[in-house]
CSV table of C-alpha atoms in Angstrom, one decimal:
chain,number,residue,atom,x,y,z
A,7,GLU,CA,51.6,-113.5,-124.1
A,8,ALA,CA,54.7,-111.8,-125.4
A,9,GLY,CA,57.1,-110.4,-122.8
A,10,VAL,CA,58.9,-107.1,-122.5
A,11,ALA,CA,61.1,-106.6,-125.6
A,12,GLN,CA,64.3,-104.6,-125.5
A,13,SER,CA,66.9,-103.7,-128.1
A,14,PRO,CA,69.8,-103.7,-128.7
A,15,ARG,CA,71.0,-106.4,-126.3
A,16,TYR,CA,74.6,-105.1,-126.4
A,17,LYS,CA,76.1,-101.8,-127.3
A,18,ILE,CA,79.7,-100.6,-127.2
A,19,ILE,CA,80.4,-96.9,-127.7
A,20,GLU,CA,83.1,-94.4,-126.9
A,21,LYS,CA,82.6,-91.7,-124.3
A,22,ARG,CA,80.9,-88.6,-125.6
A,23,GLN,CA,79.0,-90.6,-128.2
A,24,SER,CA,75.2,-91.1,-128.1
A,25,VAL,CA,73.1,-94.2,-127.7
A,26,ALA,CA,69.5,-95.1,-127.7
A,27,PHE,CA,67.6,-98.0,-126.3
A,28,TRP,CA,64.2,-99.2,-127.2
A,29,CYS,CA,61.5,-101.0,-125.1
A,30,ASN,CA,58.2,-102.4,-126.0
A,31,PRO,CA,56.2,-103.4,-122.8
A,32,ILE,CA,53.7,-106.2,-122.4
A,33,SER,CA,50.5,-105.3,-124.2
A,34,GLY,CA,48.1,-103.4,-122.1
A,35,HIS,CA,50.6,-102.5,-119.4
A,36,ALA,CA,50.1,-98.9,-118.5
A,37,THR,CA,53.2,-98.4,-116.4
A,38,LEU,CA,56.7,-98.6,-117.9
A,39,TYR,CA,60.0,-98.3,-116.1
A,40,TRP,CA,63.6,-97.8,-117.0
A,41,TYR,CA,66.2,-99.0,-114.5
A,42,GLN,CA,70.0,-98.7,-114.5
A,43,GLN,CA,71.8,-101.7,-113.1
A,44,ILE,CA,75.5,-101.4,-112.5
A,45,LEU,CA,77.4,-104.6,-112.1
A,46,GLY,CA,76.9,-106.1,-108.6
A,47,GLN,CA,74.2,-103.6,-107.6
A,48,GLY,CA,70.4,-103.5,-107.5
A,49,PRO,CA,68.3,-101.8,-110.2
A,50,LYS,CA,68.1,-98.0,-109.8
A,51,LEU,CA,65.0,-96.3,-111.2
A,52,LEU,CA,65.7,-93.8,-113.9
A,53,ILE,CA,62.2,-93.0,-115.0
A,54,GLN,CA,58.6,-94.2,-114.6
A,55,PHE,CA,55.8,-93.6,-117.1
A,56,GLN,CA,52.1,-94.0,-116.6
A,57,ASN,CA,50.7,-94.3,-120.1
A,58,ASN,CA,52.6,-91.5,-121.8
A,59,GLY,CA,53.0,-89.3,-118.8
A,60,VAL,CA,56.1,-89.2,-116.5
A,61,VAL,CA,55.4,-90.2,-112.9
A,62,ASP,CA,58.9,-90.1,-111.5
A,63,ASP,CA,62.2,-89.0,-113.1
A,64,SER,CA,63.9,-87.7,-110.0
A,65,GLN,CA,67.0,-89.8,-110.5
A,66,LEU,CA,67.3,-89.3,-114.3
A,67,PRO,CA,70.5,-87.3,-115.1
A,68,LYS,CA,68.6,-84.9,-117.3
A,69,ASP,CA,71.7,-83.2,-118.6
A,70,ARG,CA,72.5,-86.3,-120.6
A,71,PHE,CA,69.6,-88.8,-120.3
A,72,SER,CA,66.2,-88.4,-121.9
A,73,ALA,CA,63.3,-90.7,-122.3
A,74,GLU,CA,60.0,-90.7,-124.1
A,75,ARG,CA,56.9,-92.9,-124.4
A,76,LEU,CA,55.0,-91.7,-127.3
A,77,LYS,CA,51.4,-92.9,-127.6
A,78,GLY,CA,51.7,-94.7,-124.2
A,79,VAL,CA,53.2,-97.9,-125.7
A,80,ASP,CA,56.9,-98.3,-126.5
A,81,SER,CA,59.6,-96.2,-125.1
A,82,THR,CA,63.1,-94.9,-126.0
A,83,LEU,CA,65.9,-94.0,-123.6
A,84,LYS,CA,68.7,-91.9,-124.9
A,85,ILE,CA,72.1,-91.0,-123.5
A,86,GLN,CA,74.0,-88.1,-125.0
A,87,PRO,CA,76.9,-87.6,-124.4
A,88,ALA,CA,77.8,-90.9,-122.7
A,89,LYS,CA,80.3,-91.1,-119.9
A,90,LEU,CA,82.4,-94.0,-118.6
A,91,GLU,CA,80.2,-94.3,-115.6
A,92,ASP,CA,77.1,-94.9,-117.8
A,93,SER,CA,78.4,-98.5,-118.4
A,94,ALA,CA,75.6,-100.6,-117.0
A,95,VAL,CA,72.7,-102.8,-118.0
A,96,TYR,CA,69.5,-100.8,-118.8
A,97,LEU,CA,66.5,-102.7,-117.8
A,98,CYS,CA,63.0,-102.0,-119.0
A,99,ALA,CA,60.0,-103.2,-117.0
A,100,SER,CA,56.3,-102.9,-117.2
A,101,SER,CA,53.4,-103.6,-114.8
A,102,SER,CA,49.7,-103.4,-114.7
A,103,TRP,CA,47.2,-103.4,-111.8
A,104,GLY,CA,43.6,-104.5,-111.6
A,105,GLY,CA,41.7,-107.6,-112.7
A,106,GLN,CA,44.0,-110.5,-112.8
A,107,ASN,CA,47.0,-108.3,-112.8
A,108,THR,CA,48.8,-108.0,-109.4
A,109,GLY,CA,51.2,-105.2,-110.0
A,110,GLU,CA,54.4,-107.2,-110.2
A,111,LEU,CA,57.1,-106.0,-112.5
A,112,PHE,CA,57.9,-107.9,-115.7
A,113,PHE,CA,61.4,-107.3,-117.0
A,114,GLY,CA,63.0,-107.3,-120.4
A,115,GLU,CA,66.3,-109.0,-121.0
A,116,GLY,CA,68.2,-105.7,-120.6
A,117,SER,CA,70.5,-103.7,-122.8
A,118,ARG,CA,74.1,-103.9,-121.8
A,119,LEU,CA,76.1,-100.7,-122.5
A,120,THR,CA,79.8,-100.5,-122.4
A,121,VAL,CA,81.4,-97.0,-122.7
A,122,LEU,CA,85.1,-97.0,-123.6
B,23,ALA,CA,61.7,-92.5,-97.7
B,24,GLN,CA,61.5,-96.2,-98.3
B,25,THR,CA,64.6,-98.3,-98.0
B,26,VAL,CA,65.3,-102.0,-98.6
B,27,THR,CA,68.3,-103.7,-97.0
B,28,GLN,CA,69.8,-107.0,-97.9
B,29,SER,CA,72.7,-107.6,-95.5
B,30,GLN,CA,74.1,-110.7,-97.1
B,31,PRO,CA,76.0,-109.8,-100.3
B,32,GLU,CA,76.8,-113.5,-101.0
B,33,MET,CA,75.8,-116.9,-99.8
B,34,SER,CA,76.5,-120.5,-100.6
B,35,VAL,CA,74.5,-123.6,-100.1
B,36,GLN,CA,74.9,-127.3,-100.9
B,37,GLU,CA,72.5,-128.8,-103.4
B,38,ALA,CA,69.4,-130.2,-101.7
B,39,GLU,CA,70.0,-128.1,-98.6
B,40,THR,CA,67.9,-125.2,-97.3
B,41,VAL,CA,69.0,-121.6,-97.3
B,42,THR,CA,67.4,-118.4,-96.0
B,43,LEU,CA,68.0,-114.9,-97.6
B,44,SER,CA,67.3,-111.9,-95.4
B,45,CYS,CA,65.6,-108.6,-96.2
B,46,THR,CA,64.6,-105.7,-94.1
B,47,TYR,CA,62.8,-102.6,-95.1
B,48,ASP,CA,61.8,-99.3,-93.7
B,49,THR,CA,58.5,-97.6,-94.4
B,50,SER,CA,55.8,-95.6,-92.7
B,51,GLU,CA,53.2,-97.1,-95.1
B,52,ASN,CA,50.7,-99.6,-94.0
B,53,ASN,CA,49.6,-101.0,-97.3
B,54,TYR,CA,52.3,-102.3,-99.5
B,55,TYR,CA,53.7,-105.4,-101.3
B,56,LEU,CA,56.9,-107.2,-101.1
B,57,PHE,CA,58.6,-109.3,-103.7
B,58,TRP,CA,61.6,-111.5,-104.3
B,59,TYR,CA,63.1,-111.4,-107.8
B,60,LYS,CA,65.7,-113.8,-109.2
B,61,GLN,CA,68.3,-112.8,-111.8
B,62,PRO,CA,70.3,-115.7,-113.1
B,63,PRO,CA,73.7,-114.8,-114.6
B,64,SER,CA,73.2,-112.8,-117.8
B,65,ARG,CA,69.5,-113.7,-117.8
B,66,GLN,CA,66.2,-111.9,-117.3
B,67,MET,CA,65.0,-111.0,-113.9
B,68,ILE,CA,61.9,-112.9,-112.9
B,69,LEU,CA,59.5,-112.9,-110.0
B,70,VAL,CA,60.0,-115.6,-107.4
B,71,ILE,CA,57.3,-114.8,-104.8
B,72,ARG,CA,55.0,-112.0,-103.7
B,73,GLN,CA,53.5,-111.0,-100.3
B,74,GLU,CA,50.8,-108.5,-99.6
B,75,ALA,CA,51.3,-106.7,-96.4
B,76,TYR,CA,47.7,-107.0,-95.3
B,77,LYS,CA,47.9,-110.8,-95.4
B,78,GLN,CA,49.2,-112.5,-92.2
B,79,GLN,CA,49.7,-115.8,-94.0
B,80,ASN,CA,53.2,-116.3,-95.4
B,81,ALA,CA,53.4,-116.8,-99.2
B,82,THR,CA,54.6,-120.1,-100.6
B,83,GLU,CA,55.5,-121.1,-104.1
B,84,ASN,CA,56.7,-124.7,-104.4
B,85,ARG,CA,60.2,-124.8,-102.8
B,86,PHE,CA,60.1,-121.0,-102.1
B,87,SER,CA,58.5,-119.5,-99.0
B,88,VAL,CA,58.8,-116.3,-97.1
B,89,ASN,CA,58.8,-115.4,-93.4
B,90,PHE,CA,57.0,-112.0,-93.3
B,91,GLN,CA,57.3,-110.2,-90.0
B,92,LYS,CA,55.4,-106.9,-90.5
B,93,ALA,CA,56.2,-105.4,-87.1
B,94,ALA,CA,59.8,-106.1,-87.5
B,95,LYS,CA,59.8,-105.0,-91.1
B,96,SER,CA,61.5,-108.3,-92.1
B,97,PHE,CA,60.9,-110.3,-95.3
B,98,SER,CA,63.1,-113.4,-95.6
B,99,LEU,CA,63.1,-115.9,-98.4
B,100,LYS,CA,63.6,-119.6,-97.7
B,101,ILE,CA,64.6,-121.9,-100.5
B,102,SER,CA,64.2,-125.6,-99.7
B,103,ASP,CA,65.8,-128.5,-101.6
B,104,SER,CA,68.2,-126.1,-103.3
B,105,GLN,CA,68.9,-126.8,-107.0
B,106,LEU,CA,71.8,-125.8,-109.2
B,107,GLY,CA,69.3,-123.7,-111.2
B,108,ASP,CA,68.7,-121.6,-108.1
B,109,THR,CA,72.2,-120.0,-108.6
B,110,ALA,CA,71.4,-116.4,-109.2
B,111,MET,CA,71.2,-112.9,-107.7
B,112,TYR,CA,68.2,-112.4,-105.5
B,113,PHE,CA,66.6,-109.0,-105.0
B,114,CYS,CA,64.1,-108.1,-102.4
B,115,ALA,CA,61.7,-105.4,-103.6
B,116,PHE,CA,59.1,-103.2,-102.0
B,117,ARG,CA,56.1,-101.6,-103.7
B,118,TYR,CA,53.6,-99.0,-102.6
B,119,ASN,CA,51.6,-96.1,-103.8
B,120,PHE,CA,51.1,-95.9,-107.6
B,121,ASN,CA,53.5,-98.7,-108.5
B,122,LYS,CA,56.6,-97.3,-107.0
B,123,PHE,CA,59.2,-100.0,-106.5
B,124,TYR,CA,62.3,-100.0,-104.4
B,125,PHE,CA,65.0,-102.7,-104.6
B,126,GLY,CA,67.7,-104.0,-102.3
B,127,SER,CA,71.3,-104.4,-103.3
B,128,GLY,CA,70.9,-108.1,-103.9
B,129,THR,CA,72.3,-111.4,-102.5
B,130,LYS,CA,74.3,-113.6,-104.8
B,131,LEU,CA,73.4,-117.2,-104.1
B,132,ASN,CA,75.7,-120.0,-105.2
B,133,VAL,CA,74.3,-123.5,-105.1
B,134,LYS,CA,77.2,-126.1,-105.0
B,135,PRO,CA,76.9,-129.6,-106.3
């Protein structure tokens, strides 16, 4: 079974530029999450999708961050314009519940963003 | 609001020894799940162990076991026979209600040869 795929793995941009991250969850997983992980801290939820609907985006800085999950499969997280404090690893995760699925999170390898 | 607290930012253990990582949480929910995740340096976060709150028996996965104290809202992870490959950040996580997860701030574990 293929895992959660993310790209790019690394991105370096200057402040005020834009960047986009892509995530493809495990096949059949209805729930998709984007987390921001600043060095030395735990993951912070940015947005949670259930199929193609948003469940929680209360901590998403909507003036600069946007995310979509068209057709309820893969997802894109965009930052425009980027700030220095956006430097972090952006983790995508997916989960499923029911049957043999036990609701745990499966993470991708993350996309490391450096804003100069 | 749900909160997860890991009070040990960093710990060290000698190879082959046993170490316990602490986690406490605060919730008014009765049905929930607790997890320990491992994040090796520059590598993917993976699940170590899972505990359902309705189960009284503590979960065990090979060298990893938990001490789940529901009344005290405590969920510690014990690693026996520590190995160099156990060096990583460990995150305690809490899940309830429609797949909402909350993470602690993590404990950095260093296993020394």
